[in-house]
Short mmCIF file of the N, C-alpha and C atoms (twelve columns), coordinates in Angstrom:
data_MODEL
# 
_entry.id   MODEL 
# 
loop_
_atom_site.group_PDB 
_atom_site.id 
_atom_site.type_symbol 
_atom_site.label_atom_id 
_atom_site.label_alt_id 
_atom_site.label_comp_id 
_atom_site.label_asym_id 
_atom_site.label_seq_id 
_atom_site.Cartn_x 
_atom_site.Cartn_y 
_atom_site.Cartn_z 
_atom_site.pdbx_PDB_model_num 
ATOM 1   N N  . MET A 1  78.354  105.256 79.684  1 
ATOM 2   C CA . MET A 1  78.879  106.122 80.672  1 
ATOM 3   C C  . MET A 1  80.286  106.136 80.933  1 
ATOM 4   N N  . ASP A 2  80.817  107.421 80.974  1 
ATOM 5   C CA . ASP A 2  82.167  107.554 81.007  1 
ATOM 6   C C  . ASP A 2  82.639  107.152 82.473  1 
ATOM 7   N N  . VAL A 3  83.770  106.329 82.747  1 
ATOM 8   C CA . VAL A 3  84.305  105.957 84.024  1 
ATOM 9   C C  . VAL A 3  84.524  107.164 84.881  1 
ATOM 10  N N  . GLY A 4  85.082  108.247 84.236  1 
ATOM 11  C CA . GLY A 4  85.576  109.284 85.175  1 
ATOM 12  C C  . GLY A 4  84.170  109.953 85.913  1 
ATOM 13  N N  . THR A 5  82.921  109.797 85.166  1 
ATOM 14  C CA . THR A 5  81.836  110.331 85.910  1 
ATOM 15  C C  . THR A 5  81.329  109.493 87.140  1 
ATOM 16  N N  . LEU A 6  81.882  108.272 87.181  1 
ATOM 17  C CA . LEU A 6  81.451  107.333 88.221  1 
ATOM 18  C C  . LEU A 6  82.346  107.677 89.463  1 
ATOM 19  N N  . LEU A 7  83.582  108.125 89.218  1 
ATOM 20  C CA . LEU A 7  84.376  108.353 90.507  1 
ATOM 21  C C  . LEU A 7  84.033  109.723 91.281  1 
ATOM 22  N N  . ASP A 8  84.138  109.624 92.609  1 
ATOM 23  C CA . ASP A 8  83.764  110.828 93.325  1 
ATOM 24  C C  . ASP A 8  84.973  111.730 93.067  1 
ATOM 25  N N  . ARG A 9  84.589  113.021 92.913  1 
ATOM 26  C CA . ARG A 9  85.685  114.076 92.474  1 
ATOM 27  C C  . ARG A 9  86.824  114.072 93.673  1 
ATOM 28  N N  . ARG A 10 86.311  113.959 94.889  1 
ATOM 29  C CA . ARG A 10 87.172  114.180 95.991  1 
ATOM 30  C C  . ARG A 10 88.392  113.168 95.938  1 
ATOM 31  N N  . ARG A 11 87.958  111.862 95.398  1 
ATOM 32  C CA . ARG A 11 89.061  110.824 95.395  1 
ATOM 33  C C  . ARG A 11 89.907  110.821 94.367  1 
ATOM 34  N N  . ARG A 12 89.589  111.471 93.455  1 
ATOM 35  C CA . ARG A 12 90.483  111.525 92.130  1 
ATOM 36  C C  . ARG A 12 91.914  112.264 92.454  1 
ATOM 37  N N  . PRO A 13 92.998  111.447 91.821  1 
ATOM 38  C CA . PRO A 13 94.241  111.896 92.177  1 
ATOM 39  C C  . PRO A 13 94.345  113.293 91.446  1 
ATOM 40  N N  . ARG A 14 94.986  114.256 92.058  1 
ATOM 41  C CA . ARG A 14 95.438  115.622 91.355  1 
ATOM 42  C C  . ARG A 14 96.684  115.366 90.608  1 
ATOM 43  N N  . ARG A 15 96.689  115.920 89.410  1 
ATOM 44  C CA . ARG A 15 97.911  115.964 88.647  1 
ATOM 45  C C  . ARG A 15 98.762  116.847 89.192  1 
ATOM 46  N N  . THR A 16 100.183 116.683 89.152  1 
ATOM 47  C CA . THR A 16 101.116 117.729 89.463  1 
ATOM 48  C C  . THR A 16 101.618 118.440 88.284  1 
ATOM 49  N N  . VAL A 17 102.008 119.553 88.461  1 
ATOM 50  C CA . VAL A 17 102.450 120.382 87.417  1 
ATOM 51  C C  . VAL A 17 103.842 119.976 87.043  1 
ATOM 52  N N  . PRO A 18 104.490 120.250 85.824  1 
ATOM 53  C CA . PRO A 18 105.929 119.777 85.666  1 
ATOM 54  C C  . PRO A 18 106.839 120.602 86.652  1 
ATOM 55  N N  . ALA A 19 106.625 121.724 87.203  1 
ATOM 56  C CA . ALA A 19 107.574 122.375 88.084  1 
ATOM 57  C C  . ALA A 19 107.554 121.551 89.342  1 
ATOM 58  N N  . ASP A 20 106.445 120.995 89.778  1 
ATOM 59  C CA . ASP A 20 106.327 120.278 91.041  1 
ATOM 60  C C  . ASP A 20 107.044 118.894 90.757  1 
ATOM 61  N N  . GLN A 21 106.944 118.322 89.681  1 
ATOM 62  C CA . GLN A 21 107.422 117.149 89.317  1 
ATOM 63  C C  . GLN A 21 108.926 117.227 89.323  1 
ATOM 64  N N  . ASP A 22 109.471 118.276 88.717  1 
ATOM 65  C CA . ASP A 22 110.905 118.612 88.846  1 
ATOM 66  C C  . ASP A 22 111.579 118.678 90.153  1 
ATOM 67  N N  . ARG A 23 110.651 119.555 90.916  1 
ATOM 68  C CA . ARG A 23 111.263 119.813 92.326  1 
ATOM 69  C C  . ARG A 23 111.253 118.522 93.199  1 
ATOM 70  N N  . ILE A 24 110.295 117.598 93.008  1 
ATOM 71  C CA . ILE A 24 110.322 116.270 93.682  1 
ATOM 72  C C  . ILE A 24 111.499 115.352 93.134  1 
ATOM 73  N N  . LEU A 25 111.842 115.358 91.752  1 
ATOM 74  C CA . LEU A 25 112.825 114.520 91.266  1 
ATOM 75  C C  . LEU A 25 114.310 115.139 91.615  1 
ATOM 76  N N  . ASP A 26 114.296 116.500 91.723  1 
ATOM 77  C CA . ASP A 26 115.560 117.012 92.186  1 
ATOM 78  C C  . ASP A 26 115.820 116.817 93.653  1 
ATOM 79  N N  . LYS A 27 114.822 116.741 94.455  1 
ATOM 80  C CA . LYS A 27 114.914 116.371 95.832  1 
ATOM 81  C C  . LYS A 27 115.547 114.999 96.004  1 
ATOM 82  N N  . LEU A 28 114.937 114.170 95.196  1 
ATOM 83  C CA . LEU A 28 115.204 112.539 95.305  1 
ATOM 84  C C  . LEU A 28 116.803 112.471 94.790  1 
ATOM 85  N N  . ASP A 29 117.063 113.095 93.798  1 
ATOM 86  C CA . ASP A 29 118.401 113.118 93.265  1 
ATOM 87  C C  . ASP A 29 119.379 113.652 94.262  1 
ATOM 88  N N  . GLU A 30 119.019 114.615 95.085  1 
ATOM 89  C CA . GLU A 30 119.915 115.229 96.100  1 
ATOM 90  C C  . GLU A 30 120.028 114.333 97.033  1 
ATOM 91  N N  . ILE A 31 119.100 113.602 97.521  1 
ATOM 92  C CA . ILE A 31 119.056 112.485 98.700  1 
ATOM 93  C C  . ILE A 31 120.059 111.370 98.270  1 
ATOM 94  N N  . VAL A 32 120.028 110.814 97.045  1 
ATOM 95  C CA . VAL A 32 120.672 109.589 96.731  1 
ATOM 96  C C  . VAL A 32 122.150 109.970 96.256  1 
ATOM 97  N N  . SER A 33 122.352 111.054 96.082  1 
ATOM 98  C CA . SER A 33 123.709 111.598 95.673  1 
ATOM 99  C C  . SER A 33 124.613 112.409 96.801  1 
ATOM 100 N N  . SER A 34 123.917 112.475 97.916  1 
ATOM 101 C CA . SER A 34 124.527 113.373 98.822  1 
ATOM 102 C C  . SER A 34 125.795 112.834 99.486  1 
ATOM 103 N N  . PRO A 35 126.871 113.429 99.506  1 
ATOM 104 C CA . PRO A 35 128.120 112.988 100.087 1 
ATOM 105 C C  . PRO A 35 128.156 113.077 101.725 1 
ATOM 106 N N  . TRP A 36 127.156 113.898 102.169 1 
ATOM 107 C CA . TRP A 36 127.231 114.167 103.491 1 
ATOM 108 C C  . TRP A 36 126.412 113.426 104.398 1 
ATOM 109 N N  . ARG A 37 125.298 112.928 104.030 1 
ATOM 110 C CA . ARG A 37 124.306 112.128 104.711 1 
ATOM 111 C C  . ARG A 37 123.852 110.814 103.948 1 
ATOM 112 N N  . ASP A 38 123.594 109.718 104.659 1 
ATOM 113 C CA . ASP A 38 123.146 108.533 103.977 1 
ATOM 114 C C  . ASP A 38 121.685 108.694 103.695 1 
ATOM 115 N N  . PRO A 39 121.090 108.188 102.618 1 
ATOM 116 C CA . PRO A 39 119.859 108.513 102.224 1 
ATOM 117 C C  . PRO A 39 118.648 108.290 103.365 1 
ATOM 118 N N  . PRO A 40 118.868 107.121 104.236 1 
ATOM 119 C CA . PRO A 40 117.721 107.065 105.250 1 
ATOM 120 C C  . PRO A 40 117.754 107.992 106.334 1 
ATOM 121 N N  . ASP A 41 118.834 108.763 106.372 1 
ATOM 122 C CA . ASP A 41 118.983 109.975 107.378 1 
ATOM 123 C C  . ASP A 41 118.003 110.952 106.965 1 
ATOM 124 N N  . TYR A 42 117.477 111.084 105.784 1 
ATOM 125 C CA . TYR A 42 116.737 112.175 105.192 1 
ATOM 126 C C  . TYR A 42 115.170 111.904 105.600 1 
ATOM 127 N N  . GLY A 43 114.709 110.662 105.846 1 
ATOM 128 C CA . GLY A 43 113.423 110.321 106.157 1 
ATOM 129 C C  . GLY A 43 113.224 110.453 107.643 1 
ATOM 130 N N  . GLU A 44 111.853 110.834 107.858 1 
ATOM 131 C CA . GLU A 44 111.278 110.877 109.347 1 
ATOM 132 C C  . GLU A 44 110.487 109.561 109.374 1 
ATOM 133 N N  . PRO A 45 110.609 108.768 110.528 1 
ATOM 134 C CA . PRO A 45 109.673 107.593 110.524 1 
ATOM 135 C C  . PRO A 45 108.218 107.936 110.564 1 
ATOM 136 N N  . LEU A 46 107.329 107.128 109.888 1 
ATOM 137 C CA . LEU A 46 105.922 107.081 110.190 1 
ATOM 138 C C  . LEU A 46 105.492 106.198 110.978 1 
ATOM 139 N N  . GLN A 47 104.485 106.543 111.803 1 
ATOM 140 C CA . GLN A 47 104.072 105.741 112.942 1 
ATOM 141 C C  . GLN A 47 103.545 104.517 112.337 1 
ATOM 142 N N  . ASN A 48 103.731 103.292 112.999 1 
ATOM 143 C CA . ASN A 48 102.997 102.108 112.676 1 
ATOM 144 C C  . ASN A 48 103.274 101.655 111.077 1 
ATOM 145 N N  . GLY A 49 104.307 101.723 110.680 1 
ATOM 146 C CA . GLY A 49 104.586 101.443 109.350 1 
ATOM 147 C C  . GLY A 49 106.023 101.317 108.794 1 
ATOM 148 N N  . PRO A 50 106.238 100.672 107.584 1 
ATOM 149 C CA . PRO A 50 107.619 100.467 107.273 1 
ATOM 150 C C  . PRO A 50 108.335 101.778 106.607 1 
ATOM 151 N N  . TYR A 51 107.484 102.829 106.364 1 
ATOM 152 C CA . TYR A 51 107.851 103.823 105.494 1 
ATOM 153 C C  . TYR A 51 108.399 104.937 106.383 1 
ATOM 154 N N  . LYS A 52 109.265 105.968 105.704 1 
ATOM 155 C CA . LYS A 52 109.518 107.068 106.171 1 
ATOM 156 C C  . LYS A 52 109.034 108.183 105.302 1 
ATOM 157 N N  . LYS A 53 108.865 109.417 105.925 1 
ATOM 158 C CA . LYS A 53 108.440 110.534 105.128 1 
ATOM 159 C C  . LYS A 53 109.593 111.559 104.622 1 
ATOM 160 N N  . ILE A 54 109.292 112.116 103.574 1 
ATOM 161 C CA . ILE A 54 110.206 113.014 103.003 1 
ATOM 162 C C  . ILE A 54 109.172 114.238 102.469 1 
ATOM 163 N N  . ARG A 55 109.656 115.373 103.021 1 
ATOM 164 C CA . ARG A 55 108.694 116.708 102.600 1 
ATOM 165 C C  . ARG A 55 109.493 117.363 101.483 1 
ATOM 166 N N  . VAL A 56 108.685 117.571 100.513 1 
ATOM 167 C CA . VAL A 56 109.189 118.309 99.198  1 
ATOM 168 C C  . VAL A 56 107.984 119.285 99.015  1 
ATOM 169 N N  . GLY A 57 108.412 120.606 99.373  1 
ATOM 170 C CA . GLY A 57 107.402 121.621 99.105  1 
ATOM 171 C C  . GLY A 57 106.117 121.324 99.724  1 
ATOM 172 N N  . GLY A 58 104.862 121.462 98.974  1 
ATOM 173 C CA . GLY A 58 103.708 121.033 99.523  1 
ATOM 174 C C  . GLY A 58 103.267 119.536 99.377  1 
ATOM 175 N N  . PHE A 59 104.382 118.778 99.234  1 
ATOM 176 C CA . PHE A 59 104.099 117.305 98.914  1 
ATOM 177 C C  . PHE A 59 104.733 116.641 100.118 1 
ATOM 178 N N  . ARG A 60 104.206 115.300 100.401 1 
ATOM 179 C CA . ARG A 60 104.800 114.456 101.287 1 
ATOM 180 C C  . ARG A 60 104.974 113.161 100.533 1 
ATOM 181 N N  . LEU A 61 106.183 112.583 100.564 1 
ATOM 182 C CA . LEU A 61 106.540 111.339 99.961  1 
ATOM 183 C C  . LEU A 61 106.684 110.098 101.008 1 
ATOM 184 N N  . SER A 62 106.047 109.044 100.882 1 
ATOM 185 C CA . SER A 62 106.199 107.899 101.710 1 
ATOM 186 C C  . SER A 62 107.198 106.947 101.060 1 
ATOM 187 N N  . VAL A 63 108.451 106.756 101.698 1 
ATOM 188 C CA . VAL A 63 109.453 106.117 100.884 1 
ATOM 189 C C  . VAL A 63 110.040 104.965 101.928 1 
ATOM 190 N N  . SER A 64 110.639 104.124 101.231 1 
ATOM 191 C CA . SER A 64 111.490 103.059 102.019 1 
ATOM 192 C C  . SER A 64 112.950 103.041 101.454 1 
ATOM 193 N N  . PHE A 65 113.782 102.744 102.214 1 
ATOM 194 C CA . PHE A 65 115.277 102.658 101.727 1 
ATOM 195 C C  . PHE A 65 115.793 101.325 101.839 1 
ATOM 196 N N  . ARG A 66 116.097 100.771 100.815 1 
ATOM 197 C CA . ARG A 66 116.540 99.298  100.705 1 
ATOM 198 C C  . ARG A 66 117.999 99.281  100.862 1 
ATOM 199 N N  . GLN A 67 118.635 99.066  101.937 1 
ATOM 200 C CA . GLN A 67 119.990 99.072  102.019 1 
ATOM 201 C C  . GLN A 67 120.694 97.886  101.166 1 
ATOM 202 N N  . ASP A 68 119.993 96.717  101.197 1 
ATOM 203 C CA . ASP A 68 120.742 95.548  100.590 1 
ATOM 204 C C  . ASP A 68 121.048 95.721  99.111  1 
ATOM 205 N N  . ASP A 69 120.080 96.512  98.357  1 
ATOM 206 C CA . ASP A 69 120.506 96.675  97.054  1 
ATOM 207 C C  . ASP A 69 120.470 98.277  96.802  1 
ATOM 208 N N  . GLY A 70 120.614 99.143  97.779  1 
ATOM 209 C CA . GLY A 70 120.816 100.528 97.488  1 
ATOM 210 C C  . GLY A 70 119.781 101.281 96.733  1 
ATOM 211 N N  . ARG A 71 118.492 100.876 97.032  1 
ATOM 212 C CA . ARG A 71 117.357 101.522 96.364  1 
ATOM 213 C C  . ARG A 71 116.580 102.451 97.240  1 
ATOM 214 N N  . LEU A 72 116.043 103.529 96.714  1 
ATOM 215 C CA . LEU A 72 114.989 104.442 97.295  1 
ATOM 216 C C  . LEU A 72 113.798 104.133 96.733  1 
ATOM 217 N N  . VAL A 73 112.784 103.676 97.381  1 
ATOM 218 C CA . VAL A 73 111.537 103.280 96.770  1 
ATOM 219 C C  . VAL A 73 110.426 104.155 97.218  1 
ATOM 220 N N  . VAL A 74 109.887 104.846 96.241  1 
ATOM 221 C CA . VAL A 74 108.781 105.793 96.649  1 
ATOM 222 C C  . VAL A 74 107.384 105.135 96.595  1 
ATOM 223 N N  . ALA A 75 106.758 105.055 97.684  1 
ATOM 224 C CA . ALA A 75 105.505 104.156 97.709  1 
ATOM 225 C C  . ALA A 75 104.235 105.129 97.500  1 
ATOM 226 N N  . ARG A 76 104.491 106.429 97.837  1 
ATOM 227 C CA . ARG A 76 103.336 107.307 97.646  1 
ATOM 228 C C  . ARG A 76 103.771 108.715 97.625  1 
ATOM 229 N N  . ILE A 77 102.988 109.495 96.926  1 
ATOM 230 C CA . ILE A 77 103.225 111.001 96.734  1 
ATOM 231 C C  . ILE A 77 101.925 111.512 96.943  1 
ATOM 232 N N  . LYS A 78 101.663 112.406 97.928  1 
ATOM 233 C CA . LYS A 78 100.421 113.143 98.132  1 
ATOM 234 C C  . LYS A 78 100.707 114.629 98.528  1 
ATOM 235 N N  . ARG A 79 99.722  115.331 98.267  1 
ATOM 236 C CA . ARG A 79 99.817  116.659 98.804  1 
ATOM 237 C C  . ARG A 79 99.679  116.779 100.229 1 
ATOM 238 N N  . ARG A 80 100.193 117.703 100.818 1 
ATOM 239 C CA . ARG A 80 100.333 117.867 102.290 1 
ATOM 240 C C  . ARG A 80 99.093  117.729 102.945 1 
ATOM 241 N N  . GLY A 81 98.100  118.302 102.549 1 
ATOM 242 C CA . GLY A 81 96.636  118.209 103.271 1 
ATOM 243 C C  . GLY A 81 96.141  116.831 103.294 1 
ATOM 244 N N  . GLY A 82 96.422  115.921 102.474 1 
ATOM 245 C CA . GLY A 82 95.877  114.506 102.450 1 
ATOM 246 C C  . GLY A 82 96.808  113.433 102.621 1 
ATOM 247 N N  . ALA A 83 98.057  113.684 103.134 1 
ATOM 248 C CA . ALA A 83 98.938  112.819 103.082 1 
ATOM 249 C C  . ALA A 83 98.822  111.776 104.265 1 
ATOM 250 N N  . TYR A 84 98.311  112.218 105.468 1 
ATOM 251 C CA . TYR A 84 98.224  111.417 106.604 1 
ATOM 252 C C  . TYR A 84 96.787  111.125 106.883 1 
ATOM 253 N N  . THR A 85 96.145  110.417 106.285 1 
ATOM 254 C CA . THR A 85 94.791  110.165 106.375 1 
ATOM 255 C C  . THR A 85 94.525  108.603 106.774 1 
ATOM 256 N N  . ALA A 86 93.204  108.408 107.125 1 
ATOM 257 C CA . ALA A 86 93.071  106.998 107.602 1 
ATOM 258 C C  . ALA A 86 93.147  105.856 106.635 1 
ATOM 259 N N  . ASP A 87 93.226  106.269 105.434 1 
ATOM 260 C CA . ASP A 87 93.454  105.253 104.340 1 
ATOM 261 C C  . ASP A 87 94.925  104.784 104.134 1 
ATOM 262 N N  . ASP A 88 95.834  105.398 104.839 1 
ATOM 263 C CA . ASP A 88 97.277  104.925 104.802 1 
ATOM 264 C C  . ASP A 88 97.443  103.617 105.248 1 
# 
């Protein structure tokens, strides 16, 4: 039996189209290269967690900003409708 048939369809990750991927990458490039704002200023704090959210079109990114080594870490990318569910 194929592993894919064992998975519940609602729980499968949806694939993003290249245009959405480009939009997300462009936004992340904008954040890290902005001369006007520090990268942590772009994120809104999520409740009860170490991450901040960044909105990109219909997607929500859970990110953390590592000041010590200057990294932006993307923990999760989800579509807006399922971004803030109990499994977070």
